[in-house]
Coordinates of C-alpha atoms and ligand atoms in Angstrom, one line a residue:
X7 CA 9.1 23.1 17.2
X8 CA 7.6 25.2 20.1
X9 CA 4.1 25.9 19.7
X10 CA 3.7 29.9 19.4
X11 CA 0.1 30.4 19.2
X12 CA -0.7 33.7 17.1
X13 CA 2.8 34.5 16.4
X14 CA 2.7 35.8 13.1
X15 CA 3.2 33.6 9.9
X16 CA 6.4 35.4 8.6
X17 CA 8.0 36.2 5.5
X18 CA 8.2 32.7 4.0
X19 CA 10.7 33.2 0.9
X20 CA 8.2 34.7 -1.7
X21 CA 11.0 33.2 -4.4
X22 CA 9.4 30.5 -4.1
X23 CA 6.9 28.4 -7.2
X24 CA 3.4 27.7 -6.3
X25 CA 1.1 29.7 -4.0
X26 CA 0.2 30.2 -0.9
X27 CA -3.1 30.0 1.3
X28 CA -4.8 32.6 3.5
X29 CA -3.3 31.2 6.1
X30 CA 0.5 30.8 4.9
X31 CA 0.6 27.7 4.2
X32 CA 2.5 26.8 0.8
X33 CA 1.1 25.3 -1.6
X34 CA 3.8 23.1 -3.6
X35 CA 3.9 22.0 -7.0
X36 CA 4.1 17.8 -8.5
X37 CA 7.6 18.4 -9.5
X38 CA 8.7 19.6 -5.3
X39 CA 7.8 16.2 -4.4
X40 CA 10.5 14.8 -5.6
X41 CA 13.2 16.8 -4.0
X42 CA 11.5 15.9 -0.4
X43 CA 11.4 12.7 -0.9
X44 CA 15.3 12.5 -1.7
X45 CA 15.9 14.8 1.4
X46 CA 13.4 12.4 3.4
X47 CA 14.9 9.3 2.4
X48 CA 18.8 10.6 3.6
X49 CA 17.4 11.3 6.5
X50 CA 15.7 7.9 7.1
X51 CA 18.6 6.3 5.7
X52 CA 20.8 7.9 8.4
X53 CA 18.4 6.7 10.9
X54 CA 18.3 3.6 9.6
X55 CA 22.2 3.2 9.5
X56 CA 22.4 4.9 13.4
X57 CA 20.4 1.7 14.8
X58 CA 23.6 -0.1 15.5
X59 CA 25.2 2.3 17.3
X60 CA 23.2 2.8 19.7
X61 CA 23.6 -0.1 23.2
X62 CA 24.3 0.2 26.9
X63 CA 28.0 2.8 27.3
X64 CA 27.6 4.5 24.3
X65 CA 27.4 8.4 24.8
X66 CA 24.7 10.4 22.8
X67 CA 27.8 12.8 21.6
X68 CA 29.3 9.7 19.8
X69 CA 25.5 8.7 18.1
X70 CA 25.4 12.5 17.2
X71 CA 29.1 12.7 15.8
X72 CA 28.4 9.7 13.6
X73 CA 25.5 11.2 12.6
X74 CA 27.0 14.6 11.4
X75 CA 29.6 12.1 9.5
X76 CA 27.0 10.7 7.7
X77 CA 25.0 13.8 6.7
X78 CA 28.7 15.1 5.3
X79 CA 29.0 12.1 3.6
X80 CA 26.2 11.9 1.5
X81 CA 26.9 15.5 0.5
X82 CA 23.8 16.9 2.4
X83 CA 23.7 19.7 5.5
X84 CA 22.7 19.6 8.8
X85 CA 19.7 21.9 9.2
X86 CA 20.2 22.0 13.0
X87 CA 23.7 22.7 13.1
X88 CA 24.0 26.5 13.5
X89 CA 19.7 26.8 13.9
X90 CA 19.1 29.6 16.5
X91 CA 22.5 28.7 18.2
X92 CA 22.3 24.9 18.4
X93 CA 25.3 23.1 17.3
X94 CA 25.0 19.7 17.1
X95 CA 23.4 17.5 14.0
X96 CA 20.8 15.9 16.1
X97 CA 18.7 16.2 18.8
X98 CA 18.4 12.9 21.2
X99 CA 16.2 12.5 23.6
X100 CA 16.4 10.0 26.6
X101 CA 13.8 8.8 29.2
X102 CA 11.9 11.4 30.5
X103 CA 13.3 14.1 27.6
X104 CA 10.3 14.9 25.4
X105 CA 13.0 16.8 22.8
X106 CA 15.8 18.9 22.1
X107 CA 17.8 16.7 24.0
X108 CA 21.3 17.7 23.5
X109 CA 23.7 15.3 22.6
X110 CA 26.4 15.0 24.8
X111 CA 29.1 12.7 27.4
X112 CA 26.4 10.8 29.2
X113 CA 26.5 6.7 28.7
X114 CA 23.3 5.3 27.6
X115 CA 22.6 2.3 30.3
X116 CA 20.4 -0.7 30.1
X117 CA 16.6 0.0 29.3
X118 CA 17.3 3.5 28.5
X119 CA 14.8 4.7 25.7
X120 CA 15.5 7.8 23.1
X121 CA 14.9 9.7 20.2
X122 CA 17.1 10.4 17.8
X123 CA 15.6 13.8 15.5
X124 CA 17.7 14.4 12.5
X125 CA 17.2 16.9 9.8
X126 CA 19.1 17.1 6.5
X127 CA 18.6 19.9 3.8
X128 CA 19.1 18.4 0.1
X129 CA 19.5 20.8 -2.5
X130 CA 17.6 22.5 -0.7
X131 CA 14.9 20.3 0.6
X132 CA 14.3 19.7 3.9
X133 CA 13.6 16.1 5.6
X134 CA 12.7 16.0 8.9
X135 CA 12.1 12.4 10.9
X136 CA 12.8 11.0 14.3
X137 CA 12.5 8.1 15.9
X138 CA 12.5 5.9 18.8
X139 CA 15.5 3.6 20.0
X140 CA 16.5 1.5 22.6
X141 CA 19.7 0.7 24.7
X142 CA 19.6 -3.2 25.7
X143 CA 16.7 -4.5 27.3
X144 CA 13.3 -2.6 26.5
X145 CA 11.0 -3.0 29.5
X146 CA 7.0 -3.6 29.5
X147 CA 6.0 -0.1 30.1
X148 CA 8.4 1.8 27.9
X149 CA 7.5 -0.9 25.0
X150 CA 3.7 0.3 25.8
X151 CA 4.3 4.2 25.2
X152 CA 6.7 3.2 22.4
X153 CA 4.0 1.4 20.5
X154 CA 0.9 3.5 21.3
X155 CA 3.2 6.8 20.2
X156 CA 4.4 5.3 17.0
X157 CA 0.7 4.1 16.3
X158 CA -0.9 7.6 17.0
X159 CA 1.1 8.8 14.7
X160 CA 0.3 6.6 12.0
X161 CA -3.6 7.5 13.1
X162 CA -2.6 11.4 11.9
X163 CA -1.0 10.4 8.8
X164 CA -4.2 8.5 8.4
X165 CA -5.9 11.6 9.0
X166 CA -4.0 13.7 6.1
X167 CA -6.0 14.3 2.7
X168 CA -7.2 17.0 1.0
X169 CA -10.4 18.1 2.4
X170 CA -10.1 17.3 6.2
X171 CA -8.1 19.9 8.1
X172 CA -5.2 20.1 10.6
X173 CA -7.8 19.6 13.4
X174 CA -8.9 16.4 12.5
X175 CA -5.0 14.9 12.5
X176 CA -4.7 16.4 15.7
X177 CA -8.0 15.2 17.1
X178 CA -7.0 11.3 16.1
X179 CA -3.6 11.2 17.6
X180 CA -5.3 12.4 20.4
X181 CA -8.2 10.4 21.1
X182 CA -6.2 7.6 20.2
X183 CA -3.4 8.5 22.7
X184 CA -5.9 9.2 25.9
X185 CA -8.0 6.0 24.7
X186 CA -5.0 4.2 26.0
X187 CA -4.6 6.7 29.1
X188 CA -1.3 8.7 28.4
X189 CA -1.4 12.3 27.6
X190 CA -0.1 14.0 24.2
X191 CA 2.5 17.1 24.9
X192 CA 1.0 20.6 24.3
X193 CA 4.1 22.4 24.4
X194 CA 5.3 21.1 20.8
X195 CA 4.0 21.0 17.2
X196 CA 4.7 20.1 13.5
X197 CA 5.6 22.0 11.2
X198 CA 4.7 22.9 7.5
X199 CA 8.2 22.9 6.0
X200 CA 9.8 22.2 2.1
X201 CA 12.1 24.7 1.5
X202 CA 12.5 25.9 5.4
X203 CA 12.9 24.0 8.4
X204 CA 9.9 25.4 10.2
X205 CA 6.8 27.1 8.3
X206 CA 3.3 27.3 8.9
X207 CA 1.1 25.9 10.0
X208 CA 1.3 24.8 13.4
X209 CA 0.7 21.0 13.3
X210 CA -0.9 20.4 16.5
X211 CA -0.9 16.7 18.0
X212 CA -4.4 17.2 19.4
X213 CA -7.4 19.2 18.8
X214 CA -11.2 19.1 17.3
X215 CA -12.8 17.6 14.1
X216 CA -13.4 19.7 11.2
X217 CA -11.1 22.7 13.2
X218 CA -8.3 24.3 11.3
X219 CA -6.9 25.5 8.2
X220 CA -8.5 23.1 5.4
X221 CA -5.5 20.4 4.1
X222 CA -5.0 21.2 0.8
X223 CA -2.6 19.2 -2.1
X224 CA 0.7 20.0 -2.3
X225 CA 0.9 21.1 1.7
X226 CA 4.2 19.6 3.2
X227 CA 4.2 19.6 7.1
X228 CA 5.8 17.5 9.9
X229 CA 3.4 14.8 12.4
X230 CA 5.6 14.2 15.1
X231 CA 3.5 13.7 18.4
X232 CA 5.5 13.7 21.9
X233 CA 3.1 11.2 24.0
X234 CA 3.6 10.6 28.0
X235 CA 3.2 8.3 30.4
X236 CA 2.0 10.5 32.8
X237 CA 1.0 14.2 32.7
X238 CA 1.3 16.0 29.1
X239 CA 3.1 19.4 31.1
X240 CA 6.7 19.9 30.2
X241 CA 9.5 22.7 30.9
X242 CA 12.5 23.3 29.5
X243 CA 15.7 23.0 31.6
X244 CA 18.6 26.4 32.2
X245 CA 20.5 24.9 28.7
X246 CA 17.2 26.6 27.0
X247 CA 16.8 23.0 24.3
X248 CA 16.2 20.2 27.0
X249 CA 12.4 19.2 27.4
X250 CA 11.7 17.5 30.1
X251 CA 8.4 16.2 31.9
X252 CA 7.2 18.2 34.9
X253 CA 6.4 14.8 36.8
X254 CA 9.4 13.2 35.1
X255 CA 7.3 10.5 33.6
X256 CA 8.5 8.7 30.2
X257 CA 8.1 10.5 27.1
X258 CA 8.4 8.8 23.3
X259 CA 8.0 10.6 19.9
X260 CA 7.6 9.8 16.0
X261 CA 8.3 12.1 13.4
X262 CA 7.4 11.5 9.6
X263 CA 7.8 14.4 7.1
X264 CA 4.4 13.9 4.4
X265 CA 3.1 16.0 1.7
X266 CA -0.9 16.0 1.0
X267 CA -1.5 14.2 -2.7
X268 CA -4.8 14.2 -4.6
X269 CA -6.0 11.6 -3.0
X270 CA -4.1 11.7 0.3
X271 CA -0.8 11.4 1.4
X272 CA 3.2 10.6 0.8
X273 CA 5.4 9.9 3.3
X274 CA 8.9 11.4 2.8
X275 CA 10.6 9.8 5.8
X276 CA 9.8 6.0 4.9
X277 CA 12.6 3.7 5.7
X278 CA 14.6 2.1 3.3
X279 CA 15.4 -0.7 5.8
X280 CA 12.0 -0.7 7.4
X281 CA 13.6 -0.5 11.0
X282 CA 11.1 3.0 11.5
X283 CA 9.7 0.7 14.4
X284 CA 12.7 -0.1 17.1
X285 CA 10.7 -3.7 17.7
X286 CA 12.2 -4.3 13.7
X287 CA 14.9 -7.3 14.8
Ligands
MF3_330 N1 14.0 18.5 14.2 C1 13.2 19.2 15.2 C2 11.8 19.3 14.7 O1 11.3 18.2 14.6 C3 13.8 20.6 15.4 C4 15.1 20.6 16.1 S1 15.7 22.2 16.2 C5 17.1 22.0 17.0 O2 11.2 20.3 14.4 F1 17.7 23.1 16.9 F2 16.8 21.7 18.3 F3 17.8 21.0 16.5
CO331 CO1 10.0 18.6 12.9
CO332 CO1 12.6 16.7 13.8

């Protein structure tokens, strides 16, 4: 989501079970992990299943109408489709886009890289995950950003129990990110969400130890760093979604919905295939 520092933490459905903190931040009961962990799983599952789809002359409208096939299949709804104007089941991401790539009549060619962000809602649930592909041959350096991305985030969810705060996720995707000298995107945060798309807080993908709102169980936020090759500064082209780099360097991205447990973390957004990694075959 775009990071909107001090913009105010909003009416968040006070229908709602279980409480929320000081700062906004719902806290959800046992029984709500189990309707984010259905809505997770669809969403891996179609991210899974969108793997063979994607090659050199494909166009990212065709990945994307598959995609909205699939969510109807399963029963479930887009949670992008018709989301402050956008109108397509998934954003994708290619090269140098950092997100909100829209999907559209371009052919993917050889050594292209992309995310693919999809979003289902579940009975009303939420599951939000996205994750990096390739078209043909993966070269040396976009293999490197690939891995280190897909690692920092691992290094946040690391990060996620009750007791440390949203700082200290953000500080180890970061230090783990410029230990390998690429820079982590600003521009763009998680998100709490459960039974909305985008709540508080902001998840920041870098930051300070022991800074920020105290992680607490039952949270349920998104971790989906944007890491470049070059320069972290980004802008937004005249369609008002596509993110590009300034210096049009390469740009990757994971995205994993979790929930905080007792004793630390669940994943929603695990895959059922185990392809979350595009190195999987
Ligand atoms: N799925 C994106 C996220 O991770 C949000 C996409 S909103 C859209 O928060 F409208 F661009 F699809
Ligand atoms: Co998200
Ligand atoms: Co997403």
């Amino acid at each position: 989501m775009i990071l909107n520092i001090g913009k105010k933490a909003g009416a968040v459905n006070e229908t709602h079970r279980g409480r929320m903190t000081r700062e906004g931040i719902r806290i959800h009961e046992t029984a709500d992990f189990a309707g984010m962990h259905v809505a997770g799983e669809l969403a891996a599952r179609i991210l899974d299943e969108i793997a063979e789809h994607v090659f050199p002359g494909q166009t990212t409208g065709e990945i994307d109408r598959i995609i909205e096939e699939k969510v109807n299949a399963a029963g479930a709804k887009s949670a992008t489709i018709g989301y402050k104007g956008y109108k397509h089941a998934s954003c994708i991401s290619v090269n140098h886009v950092v997100c909100h790539g829209i999907p559209g009549d371009k052919k993917l060619k050889d050594g292209d890289i992309l995310n693919i962000d999809v979003t289902v809602i579940v009975d009303g649930w939420f599951g939000d995950t996205s994750r990096m592909y390739v078209a043909g041959k993966l070269s040396r350096k976009a293999e490197r950003l690939i891995q280190v991305t897909h690692d920092a985030l691992f290094k946040g969810i690391e990060a996620v129990k009750p007791g440390n705060t949203f700082g200290d996720i953000g500080h180890a995707i970061q230090s783990y990110v410029e230990a390998h000298r690429m820079s982590v995107v600003r521009d763009f945060c998680g998100h709490g969400l459960g039974r909305v798309f985008h709540a508080p807080p902001n998840v920041l993908h870098y930051g300070r130890e022991g800074t920020g709102p105290v992680l607490e169980e039952g949270m349920f936020f998104t971790i989906e760093p944007m890491v470049n090759l070059g320069r972290p500064e980004t802008k937004v082209l005249a369609d008002d979604w596509t993110a590009v780099t300034r210096d049009k360097s390469l740009s990757a991205q994971f995205e994993h919905s979790v929930g905080v447990t007792a004793d630390g973390v669940e994943i929603f957004t695990l895959s059922p295939a185990g392809k979350f990694h595009p190195t999987w075959g």
